[in-house]
XYZ file of N, CA, C and O in Angstrom:
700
model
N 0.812 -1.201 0.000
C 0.000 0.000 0.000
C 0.858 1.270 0.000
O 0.585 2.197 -0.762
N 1.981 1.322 0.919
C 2.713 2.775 1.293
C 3.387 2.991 -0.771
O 3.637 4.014 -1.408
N 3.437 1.819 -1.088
C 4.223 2.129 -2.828
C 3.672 2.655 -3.273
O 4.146 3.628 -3.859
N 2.350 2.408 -3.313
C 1.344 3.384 -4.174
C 0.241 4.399 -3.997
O -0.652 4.783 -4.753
N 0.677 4.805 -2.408
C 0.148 5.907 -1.383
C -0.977 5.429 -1.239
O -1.852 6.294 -1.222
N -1.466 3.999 -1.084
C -2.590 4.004 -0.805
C -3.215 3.255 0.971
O -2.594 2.359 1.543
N -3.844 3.566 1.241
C -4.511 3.245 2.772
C -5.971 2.211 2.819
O -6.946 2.066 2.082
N -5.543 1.664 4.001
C -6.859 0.573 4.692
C -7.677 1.273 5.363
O -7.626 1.649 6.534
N -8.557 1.455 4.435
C -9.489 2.558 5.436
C -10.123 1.724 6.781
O -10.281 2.336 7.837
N -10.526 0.070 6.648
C -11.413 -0.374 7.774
C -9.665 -0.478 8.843
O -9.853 -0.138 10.011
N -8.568 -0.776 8.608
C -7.221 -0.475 9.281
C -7.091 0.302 9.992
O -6.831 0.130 11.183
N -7.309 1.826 9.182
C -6.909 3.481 9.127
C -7.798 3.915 10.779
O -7.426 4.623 11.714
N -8.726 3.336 10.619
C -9.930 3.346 11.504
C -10.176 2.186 12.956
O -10.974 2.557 13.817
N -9.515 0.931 13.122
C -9.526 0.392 13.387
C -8.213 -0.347 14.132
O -8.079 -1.571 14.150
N -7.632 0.233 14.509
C -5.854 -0.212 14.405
C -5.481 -1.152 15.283
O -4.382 -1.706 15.239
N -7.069 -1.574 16.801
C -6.372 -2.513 17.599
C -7.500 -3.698 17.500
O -7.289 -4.724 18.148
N -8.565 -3.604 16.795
C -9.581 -4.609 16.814
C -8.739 -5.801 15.691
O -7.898 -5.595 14.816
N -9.244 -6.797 16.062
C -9.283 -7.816 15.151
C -10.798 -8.405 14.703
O -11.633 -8.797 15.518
N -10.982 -8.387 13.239
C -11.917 -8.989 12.519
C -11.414 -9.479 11.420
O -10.273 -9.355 10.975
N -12.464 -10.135 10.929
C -12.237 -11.356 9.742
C -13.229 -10.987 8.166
O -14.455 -10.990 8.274
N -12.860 -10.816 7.371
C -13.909 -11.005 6.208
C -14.028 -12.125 5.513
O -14.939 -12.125 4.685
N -13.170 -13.391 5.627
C -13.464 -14.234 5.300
C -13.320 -15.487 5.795
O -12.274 -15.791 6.367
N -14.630 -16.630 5.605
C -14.302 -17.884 6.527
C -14.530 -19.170 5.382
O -15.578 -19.582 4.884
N -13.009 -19.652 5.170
C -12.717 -21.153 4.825
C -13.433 -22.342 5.819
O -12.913 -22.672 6.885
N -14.797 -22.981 5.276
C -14.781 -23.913 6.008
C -14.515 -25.255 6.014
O -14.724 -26.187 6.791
N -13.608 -24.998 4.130
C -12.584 -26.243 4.062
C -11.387 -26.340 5.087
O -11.221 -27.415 5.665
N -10.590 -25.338 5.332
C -9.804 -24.825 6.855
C -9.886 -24.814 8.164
O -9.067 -25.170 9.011
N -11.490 -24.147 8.310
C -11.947 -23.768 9.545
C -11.076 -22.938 9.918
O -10.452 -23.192 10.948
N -10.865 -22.011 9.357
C -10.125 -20.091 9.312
C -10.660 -19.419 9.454
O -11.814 -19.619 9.075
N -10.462 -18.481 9.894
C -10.795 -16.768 9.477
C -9.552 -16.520 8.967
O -8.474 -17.113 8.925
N -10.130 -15.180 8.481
C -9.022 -14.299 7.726
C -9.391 -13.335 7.064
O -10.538 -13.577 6.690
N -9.076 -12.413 6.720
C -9.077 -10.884 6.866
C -8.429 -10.637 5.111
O -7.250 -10.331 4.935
N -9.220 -10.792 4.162
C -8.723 -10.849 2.604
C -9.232 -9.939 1.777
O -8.945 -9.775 0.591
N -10.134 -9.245 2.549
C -11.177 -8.027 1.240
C -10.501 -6.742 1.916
O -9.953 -6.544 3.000
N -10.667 -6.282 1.257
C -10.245 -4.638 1.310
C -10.714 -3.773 0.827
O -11.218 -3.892 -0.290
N -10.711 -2.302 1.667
C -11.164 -1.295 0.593
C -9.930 -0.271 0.997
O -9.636 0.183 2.103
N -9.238 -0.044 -0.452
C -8.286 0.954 -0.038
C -8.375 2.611 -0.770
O -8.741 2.995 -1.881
N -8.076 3.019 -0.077
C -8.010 4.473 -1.079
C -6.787 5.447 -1.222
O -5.670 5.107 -0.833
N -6.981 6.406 -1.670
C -5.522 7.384 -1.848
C -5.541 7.814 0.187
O -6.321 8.148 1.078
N -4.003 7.469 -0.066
C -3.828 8.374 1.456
C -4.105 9.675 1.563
O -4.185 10.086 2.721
N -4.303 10.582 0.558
C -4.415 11.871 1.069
C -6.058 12.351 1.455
O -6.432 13.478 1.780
N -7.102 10.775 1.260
C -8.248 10.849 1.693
C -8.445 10.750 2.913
O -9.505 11.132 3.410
N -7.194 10.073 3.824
C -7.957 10.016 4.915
C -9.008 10.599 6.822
O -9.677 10.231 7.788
N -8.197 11.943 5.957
C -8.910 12.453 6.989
C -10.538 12.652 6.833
O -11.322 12.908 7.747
N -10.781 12.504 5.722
C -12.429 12.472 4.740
C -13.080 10.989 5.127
O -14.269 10.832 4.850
N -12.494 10.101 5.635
C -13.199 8.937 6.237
C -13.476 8.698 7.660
O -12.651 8.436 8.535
N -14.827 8.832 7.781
C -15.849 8.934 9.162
C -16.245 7.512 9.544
O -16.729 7.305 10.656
N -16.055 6.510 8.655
C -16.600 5.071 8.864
C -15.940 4.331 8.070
O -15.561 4.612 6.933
N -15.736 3.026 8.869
C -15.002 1.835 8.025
C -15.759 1.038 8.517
O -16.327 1.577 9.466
N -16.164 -0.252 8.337
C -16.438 -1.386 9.145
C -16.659 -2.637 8.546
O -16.641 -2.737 7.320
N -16.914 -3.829 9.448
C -16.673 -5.045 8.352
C -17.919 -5.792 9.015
O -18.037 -6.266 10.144
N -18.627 -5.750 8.160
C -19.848 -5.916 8.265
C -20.406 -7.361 8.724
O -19.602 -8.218 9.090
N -21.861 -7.632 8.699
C -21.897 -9.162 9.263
C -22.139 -9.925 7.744
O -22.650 -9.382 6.764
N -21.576 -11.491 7.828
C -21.433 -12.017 6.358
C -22.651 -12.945 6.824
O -22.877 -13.639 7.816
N -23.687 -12.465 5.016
C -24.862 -13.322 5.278
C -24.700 -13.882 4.250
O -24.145 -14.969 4.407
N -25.057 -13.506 2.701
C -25.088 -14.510 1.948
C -23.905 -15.201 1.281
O -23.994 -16.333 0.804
N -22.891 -14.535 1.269
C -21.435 -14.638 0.754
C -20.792 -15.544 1.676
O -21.285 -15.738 2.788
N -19.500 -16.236 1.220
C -18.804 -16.527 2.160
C -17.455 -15.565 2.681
O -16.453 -15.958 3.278
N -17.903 -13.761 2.106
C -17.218 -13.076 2.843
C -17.728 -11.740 3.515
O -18.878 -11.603 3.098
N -17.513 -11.012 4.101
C -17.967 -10.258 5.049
C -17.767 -8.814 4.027
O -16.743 -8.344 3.530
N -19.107 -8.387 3.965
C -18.735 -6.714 3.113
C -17.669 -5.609 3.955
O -17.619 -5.473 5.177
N -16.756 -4.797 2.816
C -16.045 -3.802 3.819
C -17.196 -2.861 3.310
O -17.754 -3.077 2.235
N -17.599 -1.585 4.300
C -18.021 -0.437 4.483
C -17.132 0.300 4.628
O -16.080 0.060 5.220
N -17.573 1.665 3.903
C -15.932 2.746 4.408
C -17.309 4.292 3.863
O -17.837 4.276 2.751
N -17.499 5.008 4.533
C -17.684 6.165 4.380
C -16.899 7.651 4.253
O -16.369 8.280 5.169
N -16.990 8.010 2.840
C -16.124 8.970 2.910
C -16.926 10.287 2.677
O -17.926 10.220 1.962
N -16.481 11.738 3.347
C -17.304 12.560 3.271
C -16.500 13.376 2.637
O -15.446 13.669 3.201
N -16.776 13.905 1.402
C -16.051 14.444 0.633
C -16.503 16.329 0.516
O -15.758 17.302 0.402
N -18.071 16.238 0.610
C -18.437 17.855 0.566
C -19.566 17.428 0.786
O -20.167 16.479 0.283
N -20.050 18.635 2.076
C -21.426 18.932 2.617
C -22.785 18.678 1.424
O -22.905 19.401 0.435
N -23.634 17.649 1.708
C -24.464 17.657 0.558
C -25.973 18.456 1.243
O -26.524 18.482 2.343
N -26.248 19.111 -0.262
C -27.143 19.861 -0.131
C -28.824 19.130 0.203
O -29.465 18.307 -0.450
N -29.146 19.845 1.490
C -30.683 19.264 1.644
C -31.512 19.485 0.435
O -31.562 20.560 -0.164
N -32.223 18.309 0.075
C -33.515 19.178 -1.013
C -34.870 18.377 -0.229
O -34.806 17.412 0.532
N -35.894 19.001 -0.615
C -36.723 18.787 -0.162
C -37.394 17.614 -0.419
O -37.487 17.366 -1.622
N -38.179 16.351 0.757
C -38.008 15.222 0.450
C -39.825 15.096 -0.128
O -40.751 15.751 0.350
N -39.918 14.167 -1.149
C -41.143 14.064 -1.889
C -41.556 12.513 -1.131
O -40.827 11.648 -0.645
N -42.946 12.593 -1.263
C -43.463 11.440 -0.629
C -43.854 10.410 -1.470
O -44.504 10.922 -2.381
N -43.772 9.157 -1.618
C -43.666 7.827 -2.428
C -44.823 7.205 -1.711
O -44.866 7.130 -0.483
N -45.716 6.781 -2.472
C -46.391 5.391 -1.478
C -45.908 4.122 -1.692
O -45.705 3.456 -2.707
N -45.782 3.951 -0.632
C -45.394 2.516 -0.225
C -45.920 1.072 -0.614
O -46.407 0.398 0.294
N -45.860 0.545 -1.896
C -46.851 -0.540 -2.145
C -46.257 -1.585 -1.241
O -47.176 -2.381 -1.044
N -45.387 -1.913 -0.713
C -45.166 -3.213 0.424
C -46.307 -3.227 1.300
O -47.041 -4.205 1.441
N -46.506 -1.612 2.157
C -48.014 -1.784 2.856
C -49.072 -2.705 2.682
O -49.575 -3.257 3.661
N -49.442 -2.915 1.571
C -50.297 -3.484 0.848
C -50.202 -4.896 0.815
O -51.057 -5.562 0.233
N -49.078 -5.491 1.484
C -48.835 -6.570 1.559
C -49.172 -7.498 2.772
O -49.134 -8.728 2.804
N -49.583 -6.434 3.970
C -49.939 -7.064 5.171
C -51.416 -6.899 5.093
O -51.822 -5.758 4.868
N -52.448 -8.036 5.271
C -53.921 -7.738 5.394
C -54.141 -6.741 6.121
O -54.603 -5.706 5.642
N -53.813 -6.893 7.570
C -54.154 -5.982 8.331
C -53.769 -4.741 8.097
O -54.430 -3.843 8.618
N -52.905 -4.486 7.472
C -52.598 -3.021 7.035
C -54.223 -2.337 6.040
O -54.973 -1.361 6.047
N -54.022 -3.619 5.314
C -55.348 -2.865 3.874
C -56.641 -2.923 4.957
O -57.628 -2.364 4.479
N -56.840 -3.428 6.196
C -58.274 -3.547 6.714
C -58.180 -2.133 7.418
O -59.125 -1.450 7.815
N -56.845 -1.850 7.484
C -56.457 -0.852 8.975
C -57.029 0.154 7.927
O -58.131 0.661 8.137
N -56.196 0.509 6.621
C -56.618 1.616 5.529
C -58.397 1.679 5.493
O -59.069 2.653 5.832
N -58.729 0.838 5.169
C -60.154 0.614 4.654
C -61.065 1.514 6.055
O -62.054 2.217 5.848
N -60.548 1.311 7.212
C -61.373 2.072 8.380
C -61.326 2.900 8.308
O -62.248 3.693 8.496
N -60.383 3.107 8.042
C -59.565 5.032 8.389
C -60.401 5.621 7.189
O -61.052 6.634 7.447
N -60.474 5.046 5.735
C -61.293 5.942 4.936
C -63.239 6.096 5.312
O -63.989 7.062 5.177
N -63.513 4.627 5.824
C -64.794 4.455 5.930
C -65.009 5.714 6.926
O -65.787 6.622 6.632
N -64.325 5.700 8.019
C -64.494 6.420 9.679
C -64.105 7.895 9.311
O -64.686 8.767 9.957
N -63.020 8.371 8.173
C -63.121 9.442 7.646
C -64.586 10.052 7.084
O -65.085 11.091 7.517
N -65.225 9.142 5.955
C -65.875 9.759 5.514
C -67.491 9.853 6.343
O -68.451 10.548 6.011
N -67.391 9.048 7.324
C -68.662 8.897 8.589
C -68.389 10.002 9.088
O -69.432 10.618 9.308
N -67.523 10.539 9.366
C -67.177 11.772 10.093
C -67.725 13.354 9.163
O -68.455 14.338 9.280
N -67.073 12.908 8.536
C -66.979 14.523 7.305
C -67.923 14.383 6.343
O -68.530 15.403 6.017
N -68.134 13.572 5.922
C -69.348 13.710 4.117
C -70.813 14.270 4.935
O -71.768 13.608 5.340
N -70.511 16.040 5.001
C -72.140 16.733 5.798
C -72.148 17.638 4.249
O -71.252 17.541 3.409
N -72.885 18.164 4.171
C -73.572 18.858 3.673
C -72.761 20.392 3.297
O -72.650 20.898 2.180
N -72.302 20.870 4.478
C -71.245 21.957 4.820
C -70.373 21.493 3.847
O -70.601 22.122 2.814
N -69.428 20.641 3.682
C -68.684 20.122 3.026
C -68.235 19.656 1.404
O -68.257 18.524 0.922
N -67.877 20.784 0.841
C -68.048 20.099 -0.691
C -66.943 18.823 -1.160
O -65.942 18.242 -0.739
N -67.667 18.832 -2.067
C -67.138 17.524 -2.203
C -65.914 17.754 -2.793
O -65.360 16.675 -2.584
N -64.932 18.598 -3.530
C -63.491 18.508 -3.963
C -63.038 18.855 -2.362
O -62.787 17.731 -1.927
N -62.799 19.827 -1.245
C -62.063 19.516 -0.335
C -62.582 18.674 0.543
O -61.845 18.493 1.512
N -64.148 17.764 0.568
C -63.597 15.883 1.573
C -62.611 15.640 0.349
O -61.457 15.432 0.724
N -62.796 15.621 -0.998
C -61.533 14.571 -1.136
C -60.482 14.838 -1.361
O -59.697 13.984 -1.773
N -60.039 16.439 -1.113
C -58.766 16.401 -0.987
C -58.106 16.616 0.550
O -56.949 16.976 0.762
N -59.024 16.339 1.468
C -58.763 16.618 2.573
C -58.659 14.883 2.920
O -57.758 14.313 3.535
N -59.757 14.348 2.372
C -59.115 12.683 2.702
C -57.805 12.341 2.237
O -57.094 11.672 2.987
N -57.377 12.696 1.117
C -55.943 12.354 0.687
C -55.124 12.416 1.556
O -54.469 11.431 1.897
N -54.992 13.635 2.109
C -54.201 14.016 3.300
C -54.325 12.843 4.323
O -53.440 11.990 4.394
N -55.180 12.820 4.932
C -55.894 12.138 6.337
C -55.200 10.933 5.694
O -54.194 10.592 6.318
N -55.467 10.223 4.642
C -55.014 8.899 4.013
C -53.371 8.604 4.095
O -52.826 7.743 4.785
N -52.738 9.563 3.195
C -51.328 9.682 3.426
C -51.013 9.582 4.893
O -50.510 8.557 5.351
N -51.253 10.459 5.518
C -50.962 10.646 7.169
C -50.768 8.801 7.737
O -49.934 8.068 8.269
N -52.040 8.767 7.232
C -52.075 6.983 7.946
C -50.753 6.004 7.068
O -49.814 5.308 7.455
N -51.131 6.284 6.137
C -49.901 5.460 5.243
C -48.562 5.321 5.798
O -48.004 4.236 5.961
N -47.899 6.842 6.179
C -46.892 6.945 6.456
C -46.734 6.686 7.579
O -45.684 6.284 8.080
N -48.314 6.988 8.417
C -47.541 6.229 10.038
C -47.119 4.380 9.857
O -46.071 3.844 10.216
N -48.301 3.731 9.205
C -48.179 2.205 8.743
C -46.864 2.210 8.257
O -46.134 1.255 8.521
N -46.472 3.122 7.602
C -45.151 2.534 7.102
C -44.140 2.689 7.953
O -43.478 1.656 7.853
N -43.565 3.513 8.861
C -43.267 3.976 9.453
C -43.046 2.389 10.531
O -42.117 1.595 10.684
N -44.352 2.508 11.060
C -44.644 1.084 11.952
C -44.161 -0.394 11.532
O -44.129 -1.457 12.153
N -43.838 -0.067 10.366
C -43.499 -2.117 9.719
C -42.284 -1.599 9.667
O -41.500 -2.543 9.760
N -41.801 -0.758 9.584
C -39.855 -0.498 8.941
C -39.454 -0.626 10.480
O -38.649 -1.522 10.733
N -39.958 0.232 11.646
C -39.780 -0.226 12.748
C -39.317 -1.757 13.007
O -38.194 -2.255 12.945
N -40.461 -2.276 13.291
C -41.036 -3.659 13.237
C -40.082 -4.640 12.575
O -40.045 -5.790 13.012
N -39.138 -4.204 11.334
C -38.746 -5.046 10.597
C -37.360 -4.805 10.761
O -36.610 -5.758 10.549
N -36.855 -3.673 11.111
C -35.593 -3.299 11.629
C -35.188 -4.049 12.927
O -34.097 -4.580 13.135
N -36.647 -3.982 14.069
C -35.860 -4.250 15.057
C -35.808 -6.042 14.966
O -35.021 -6.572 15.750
N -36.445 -6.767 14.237
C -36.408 -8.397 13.760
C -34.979 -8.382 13.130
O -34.311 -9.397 13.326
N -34.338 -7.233 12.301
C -33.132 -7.329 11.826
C -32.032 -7.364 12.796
O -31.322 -8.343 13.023
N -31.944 -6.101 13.400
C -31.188 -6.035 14.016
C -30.993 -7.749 15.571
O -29.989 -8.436 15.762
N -32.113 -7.825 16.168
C -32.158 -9.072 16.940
C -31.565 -10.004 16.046
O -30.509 -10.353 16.574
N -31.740 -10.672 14.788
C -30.953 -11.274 13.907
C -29.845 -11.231 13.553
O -29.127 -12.176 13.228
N -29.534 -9.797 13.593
C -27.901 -9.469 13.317
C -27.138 -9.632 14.809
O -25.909 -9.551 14.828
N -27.743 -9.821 15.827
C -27.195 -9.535 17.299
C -26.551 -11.513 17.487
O -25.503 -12.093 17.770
N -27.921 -11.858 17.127
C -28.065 -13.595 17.020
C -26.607 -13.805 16.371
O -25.694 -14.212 17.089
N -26.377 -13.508 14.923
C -25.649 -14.001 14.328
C -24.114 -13.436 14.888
O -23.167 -14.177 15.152
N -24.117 -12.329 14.970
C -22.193 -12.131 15.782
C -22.230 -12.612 16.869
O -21.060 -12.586 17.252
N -22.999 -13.160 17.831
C -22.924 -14.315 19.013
C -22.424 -15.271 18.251
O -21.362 -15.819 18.546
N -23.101 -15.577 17.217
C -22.733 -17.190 16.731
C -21.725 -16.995 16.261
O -20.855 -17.756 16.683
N -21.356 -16.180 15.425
C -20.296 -15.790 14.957
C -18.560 -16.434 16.008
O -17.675 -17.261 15.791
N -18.886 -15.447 17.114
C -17.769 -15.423 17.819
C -17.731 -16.714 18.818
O -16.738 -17.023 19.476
N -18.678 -17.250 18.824
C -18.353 -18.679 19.253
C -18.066 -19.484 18.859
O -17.528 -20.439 19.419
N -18.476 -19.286 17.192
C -17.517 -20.602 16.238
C -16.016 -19.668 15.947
O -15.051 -20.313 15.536
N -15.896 -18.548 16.110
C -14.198 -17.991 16.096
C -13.899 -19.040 17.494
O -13.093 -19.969 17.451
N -14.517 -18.771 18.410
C -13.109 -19.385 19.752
C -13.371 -21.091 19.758
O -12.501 -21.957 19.857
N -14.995 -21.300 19.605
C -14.571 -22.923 19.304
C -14.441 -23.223 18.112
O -13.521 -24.032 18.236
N -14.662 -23.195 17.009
C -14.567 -24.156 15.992
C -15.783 -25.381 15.553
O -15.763 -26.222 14.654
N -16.535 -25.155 16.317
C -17.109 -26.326 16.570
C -18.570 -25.995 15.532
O -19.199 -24.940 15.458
N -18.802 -27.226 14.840
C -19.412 -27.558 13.737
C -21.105 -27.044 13.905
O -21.715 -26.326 13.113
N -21.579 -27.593 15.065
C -22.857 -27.324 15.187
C -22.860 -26.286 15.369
O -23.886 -25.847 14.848
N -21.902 -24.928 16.170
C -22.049 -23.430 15.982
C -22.375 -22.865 14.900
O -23.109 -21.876 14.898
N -21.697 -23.602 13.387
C -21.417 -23.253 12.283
C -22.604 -23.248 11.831
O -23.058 -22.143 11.536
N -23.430 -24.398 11.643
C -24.376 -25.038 11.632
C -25.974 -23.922 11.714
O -26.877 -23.627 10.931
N -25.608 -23.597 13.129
C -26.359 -22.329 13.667
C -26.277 -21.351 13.070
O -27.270 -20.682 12.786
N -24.970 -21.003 12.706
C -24.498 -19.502 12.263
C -25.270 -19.332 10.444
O -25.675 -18.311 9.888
N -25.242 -20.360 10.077
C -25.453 -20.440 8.657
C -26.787 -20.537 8.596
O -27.220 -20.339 7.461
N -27.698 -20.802 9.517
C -28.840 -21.295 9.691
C -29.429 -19.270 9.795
O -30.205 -18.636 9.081
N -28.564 -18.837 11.067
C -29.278 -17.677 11.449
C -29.448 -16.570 9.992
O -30.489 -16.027 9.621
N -27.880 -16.452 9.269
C -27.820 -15.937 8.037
C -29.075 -16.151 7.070
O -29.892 -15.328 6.659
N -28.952 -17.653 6.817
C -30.628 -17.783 5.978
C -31.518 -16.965 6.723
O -31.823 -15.845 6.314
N -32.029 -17.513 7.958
C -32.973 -16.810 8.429
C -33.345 -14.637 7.540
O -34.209 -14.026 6.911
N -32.304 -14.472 8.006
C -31.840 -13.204 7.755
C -32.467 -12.446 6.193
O -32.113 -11.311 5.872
């Protein structure tokens, strides 16, 4: 690396941990073989390195964040979410919220272009909390999964032992 000025950023960042990106289980090794390197004169521009958890590969992704120039906020536009749509209870949860909307509001007082552009609103609102609620929901199943698997992880590093492996490969599918 120093020949061709270049740097270990997950290294640069990391100088007394030991981790592995890759596991021979013709060997039963670890070992440390992927890299991400860059020009040395980047490194004060790198805020993150890390070596991630290995699920489908038999090697572990490097991460390296580099911040090169302040990026400009723009203003964020709203997407609907068709995954929503994938949990029943979500489409029964929607279906109330419009029925119980329009039990509420469809009077007389009320014309009919703002109920329905005032339901849109009321609708979105719900959408985004639902969505909001499953990314939750599905993050924290990830993360408990990702917690599962570097347990397993580091118990087949100190034993070796087959049925850990077994587990570990098991939790990854899961994943």
């Amino acid at each position: 690396c120093d020949k061709y000025n270049l740097l270990d950023t997950w290294r640069a960042l990391n100088k007394d941990v030991r981790d592995y990106t890759f596991f021979s289980s013709r060997h039963n090794s670890y070992s440390r073989i992927d890299y991400l390197l860059v020009s040395r004169p980047l490194k004060d521009n790198i805020t993150e390195a890390s070596i991630e958890l290995k699920l489908w590969s038999d090697h572990s992704p490097v991460l390296c964040k580099i911040v090169l120039t302040q990026p400009k906020k723009r203003p964020q536009k709203w997407n609907f979410n068709n995954f929503i749509l994938f949990k029943e209870t979500n489409v029964h949860d929607i279906q109330k919220t419009i029925q119980l909307y329009f039990k509420e509001n469809d009077t007389q007082e009320m014309s009919r272009s703002t109920l329905w552009d005032a339901m849109k609103v009321v609708v979105r609102g719900h959408l985004i909390a639902l969505g909001s609620r499953d990314k939750k929901e599905k993050l924290a199943r990830i993360n408990i999964l990702k917690e599962k698997i570097t347990q397993l992880k580091n118990r087949h590093m100190a034993s070796g032992s087959q049925r850990v492996y077994k587990q570990l490969l098991a939790a990854r599918k899961e994943l």
